[in-house]
């Protein structure tokens, strides 16, 4: 059973097959936990997020659409979104700006790399790593930590307009990066 395709395991999860559900969870548990841990930084919270991820996958397995991405991408997206929501719900103190540089450096080569081995996520991490440091920091603060532009401005001790500009510029560069045709793509 361990060699079944991901989609078959997901279908088994949707139908309530206990054996397939166990194989599904075992196949993805480390990846889901890794994503949750990378976002939350808290082992207990990451375990809770992983549990919620599998519950949500079970409840919504019937709406999975393979045209929109792989099962792995779908599941890690659920885990990431739940982890971000959990971090936001905690209303923790923002990361100190001096600590954020270390976090940005870790994003490219850590266990998160293994947890998010999907090609698109690695491309996104690489694109964020290529951004100017100030823009990458603002983007991560807004996108991962859920901080508002005003909170970023306060944390970075910059004007509000500068914080907004950094976020917009980073997003524009990422859009350009992902909208550019890839080598070998031909317009017909």
Short mmCIF file of C-alpha atoms in Angstrom, two decimals:
data_model
loop_
_atom_site.label_atom_id
_atom_site.label_comp_id
_atom_site.label_asym_id
_atom_site.label_seq_id
_atom_site.Cartn_x
_atom_site.Cartn_y
_atom_site.Cartn_z
CA UNK A 1 0.00 0.00 0.00
CA UNK A 2 2.92 2.33 0.60
CA UNK A 3 3.54 2.48 -3.16
CA UNK A 4 0.10 3.76 -4.07
CA UNK A 5 0.01 7.19 -5.73
CA UNK A 6 -0.74 10.16 -3.50
CA UNK A 7 -4.09 10.70 -5.24
CA UNK A 8 -5.17 7.11 -4.48
CA UNK A 9 -4.30 7.57 -0.81
CA UNK A 10 -6.22 10.84 -0.72
CA UNK A 11 -9.23 9.09 -2.26
CA UNK A 12 -8.96 6.40 0.40
CA UNK A 13 -8.87 9.09 3.05
CA UNK A 14 -12.00 10.66 1.57
CA UNK A 15 -13.87 7.34 1.62
CA UNK A 16 -12.87 6.67 5.21
CA UNK A 17 -10.64 3.65 4.52
CA UNK A 18 -8.65 3.36 7.78
CA UNK A 19 -5.67 1.53 6.23
CA UNK A 20 -5.27 4.08 3.45
CA UNK A 21 -5.72 6.92 5.94
CA UNK A 22 -2.85 5.58 8.06
CA UNK A 23 -0.60 5.26 5.00
CA UNK A 24 -1.58 8.79 3.90
CA UNK A 25 -0.73 10.29 7.30
CA UNK A 26 2.55 8.38 7.53
CA UNK A 27 3.58 9.48 4.05
CA UNK A 28 3.03 13.18 4.77
CA UNK A 29 3.39 13.57 8.55
CA UNK A 30 7.01 14.72 8.53
CA UNK A 31 6.47 17.17 5.69
CA UNK A 32 3.32 18.65 7.26
CA UNK A 33 4.98 18.91 10.67
CA UNK A 34 8.05 20.51 9.07
CA UNK A 35 5.96 23.19 7.40
CA UNK A 36 4.07 23.87 10.62
CA UNK A 37 7.29 23.98 12.63
CA UNK A 38 8.97 26.30 10.12
CA UNK A 39 6.11 28.79 10.41
CA UNK A 40 5.27 28.52 14.12
CA UNK A 41 8.66 27.81 15.66
CA UNK A 42 6.80 26.00 18.44
CA UNK A 43 6.78 22.20 18.60
CA UNK A 44 3.44 21.87 20.44
CA UNK A 45 1.71 24.36 18.18
CA UNK A 46 3.21 22.65 15.12
CA UNK A 47 1.80 19.30 16.31
CA UNK A 48 -1.63 20.89 16.73
CA UNK A 49 -1.41 22.44 13.27
CA UNK A 50 -0.36 19.10 11.75
CA UNK A 51 -3.36 17.40 13.36
CA UNK A 52 -5.69 20.11 12.05
CA UNK A 53 -4.12 19.80 8.61
CA UNK A 54 -4.95 16.10 8.38
CA UNK A 55 -8.45 16.71 9.71
CA UNK A 56 -9.02 19.39 7.09
CA UNK A 57 -7.58 17.14 4.36
CA UNK A 58 -9.98 14.40 5.42
CA UNK A 59 -12.98 16.77 5.40
CA UNK A 60 -12.06 18.35 2.05
CA UNK A 61 -10.43 15.44 0.20
CA UNK A 62 -13.36 15.22 -2.22
CA UNK A 63 -12.73 18.75 -3.51
CA UNK A 64 -9.04 18.19 -4.29
CA UNK A 65 -8.33 19.06 -7.94
CA UNK A 66 -5.14 17.59 -9.41
CA UNK A 67 -5.15 20.27 -12.13
CA UNK A 68 -4.34 22.87 -9.49
CA UNK A 69 -1.32 21.06 -8.03
CA UNK A 70 -0.04 17.88 -6.48
CA UNK A 71 -1.42 16.36 -3.29
CA UNK A 72 1.81 17.40 -1.59
CA UNK A 73 1.38 21.01 -2.64
CA UNK A 74 -2.28 20.98 -1.61
CA UNK A 75 -1.50 19.49 1.80
CA UNK A 76 1.49 21.74 2.55
CA UNK A 77 -0.58 24.77 1.55
CA UNK A 78 -3.24 23.74 4.05
CA UNK A 79 -0.55 23.27 6.71
CA UNK A 80 1.06 26.61 5.93
CA UNK A 81 -2.24 28.50 6.01
CA UNK A 82 -3.28 26.88 9.30
CA UNK A 83 0.14 27.61 10.81
CA UNK A 84 -0.02 31.26 9.78
CA UNK A 85 -3.52 31.48 11.25
CA UNK A 86 -2.29 29.89 14.49
CA UNK A 87 0.60 32.32 14.76
CA UNK A 88 -1.69 35.26 14.10
CA UNK A 89 -4.19 34.00 16.67
CA UNK A 90 -1.48 33.89 19.30
CA UNK A 91 -0.77 37.60 18.81
CA UNK A 92 2.85 37.04 19.74
CA UNK A 93 5.35 39.82 19.89
CA UNK A 94 6.79 40.66 16.47
CA UNK A 95 10.19 39.23 15.69
CA UNK A 96 12.95 41.63 16.58
CA UNK A 97 14.46 43.13 13.41
CA UNK A 98 17.92 41.86 14.37
CA UNK A 99 16.51 38.31 14.62
CA UNK A 100 14.73 38.52 11.26
CA UNK A 101 18.01 38.58 9.31
CA UNK A 102 18.93 35.22 10.80
CA UNK A 103 15.48 33.84 9.99
CA UNK A 104 15.71 34.99 6.37
CA UNK A 105 19.05 33.25 5.98
CA UNK A 106 17.61 30.02 7.37
CA UNK A 107 14.65 30.00 4.97
CA UNK A 108 16.75 28.82 2.04
CA UNK A 109 18.66 25.87 3.58
CA UNK A 110 16.95 24.18 6.53
CA UNK A 111 14.63 21.29 7.30
CA UNK A 112 11.98 23.56 5.79
CA UNK A 113 13.72 22.94 2.45
CA UNK A 114 12.95 19.25 2.89
CA UNK A 115 9.44 19.93 4.14
CA UNK A 116 8.69 22.13 1.15
CA UNK A 117 10.58 20.22 -1.51
CA UNK A 118 7.98 21.16 -4.06
CA UNK A 119 9.54 22.92 -7.06
CA UNK A 120 7.34 26.00 -6.81
CA UNK A 121 8.11 26.59 -3.16
CA UNK A 122 11.85 26.27 -3.75
CA UNK A 123 11.56 28.75 -6.61
CA UNK A 124 9.68 31.12 -4.30
CA UNK A 125 12.29 30.78 -1.55
CA UNK A 126 15.06 31.46 -4.07
CA UNK A 127 13.19 34.50 -5.42
CA UNK A 128 12.72 35.90 -1.91
CA UNK A 129 16.42 35.30 -1.17
CA UNK A 130 17.33 37.37 -4.27
CA UNK A 131 15.28 40.37 -3.12
CA UNK A 132 17.05 43.30 -1.49
CA UNK A 133 17.26 42.56 2.25
CA UNK A 134 14.88 45.39 3.26
CA UNK A 135 12.22 44.23 0.80
CA UNK A 136 12.61 40.57 1.80
CA UNK A 137 12.24 41.51 5.48
CA UNK A 138 9.11 43.57 4.83
CA UNK A 139 7.61 40.80 2.68
CA UNK A 140 8.29 38.10 5.28
CA UNK A 141 6.97 40.27 8.10
CA UNK A 142 3.74 40.89 6.17
CA UNK A 143 3.29 37.51 4.49
CA UNK A 144 4.43 35.05 7.15
CA UNK A 145 4.04 36.97 10.39
CA UNK A 146 0.88 38.76 9.29
CA UNK A 147 2.14 42.17 10.32
CA UNK A 148 0.48 45.27 8.94
CA UNK A 149 2.46 47.93 7.11
CA UNK A 150 2.19 50.13 10.21
CA UNK A 151 3.57 47.34 12.42
CA UNK A 152 6.43 46.82 9.95
CA UNK A 153 7.14 50.55 9.90
CA UNK A 154 7.24 50.61 13.70
CA UNK A 155 9.42 47.49 13.95
CA UNK A 156 11.86 48.70 11.29
CA UNK A 157 11.70 52.32 12.49
CA UNK A 158 10.88 53.60 9.01
CA UNK A 159 8.06 55.78 7.65
CA UNK A 160 4.78 53.99 6.86
CA UNK A 161 5.09 54.87 3.16
CA UNK A 162 8.53 53.25 3.02
CA UNK A 163 7.19 50.04 4.57
CA UNK A 164 4.35 49.96 2.02
CA UNK A 165 6.77 50.65 -0.84
CA UNK A 166 9.06 47.82 0.26
CA UNK A 167 6.17 45.35 0.39
CA UNK A 168 4.80 46.48 -2.99
CA UNK A 169 8.23 46.42 -4.63
CA UNK A 170 8.94 42.93 -3.31
CA UNK A 171 5.57 41.65 -4.52
CA UNK A 172 6.09 43.25 -7.93
CA UNK A 173 9.51 41.61 -8.29
CA UNK A 174 8.07 38.22 -7.33
CA UNK A 175 5.21 38.64 -9.81
CA UNK A 176 7.70 39.51 -12.54
CA UNK A 177 9.86 36.52 -11.63
CA UNK A 178 6.97 34.07 -11.81
CA UNK A 179 5.27 35.64 -14.83
CA UNK A 180 8.41 35.57 -16.99
CA UNK A 181 8.42 32.79 -19.58
CA UNK A 182 10.71 29.92 -18.65
CA UNK A 183 13.47 28.70 -20.89
CA UNK A 184 12.01 26.38 -23.47
CA UNK A 185 8.55 27.95 -23.35
CA UNK A 186 7.44 29.03 -26.81
CA UNK A 187 4.68 31.42 -27.71
CA UNK A 188 2.60 30.00 -30.51
#
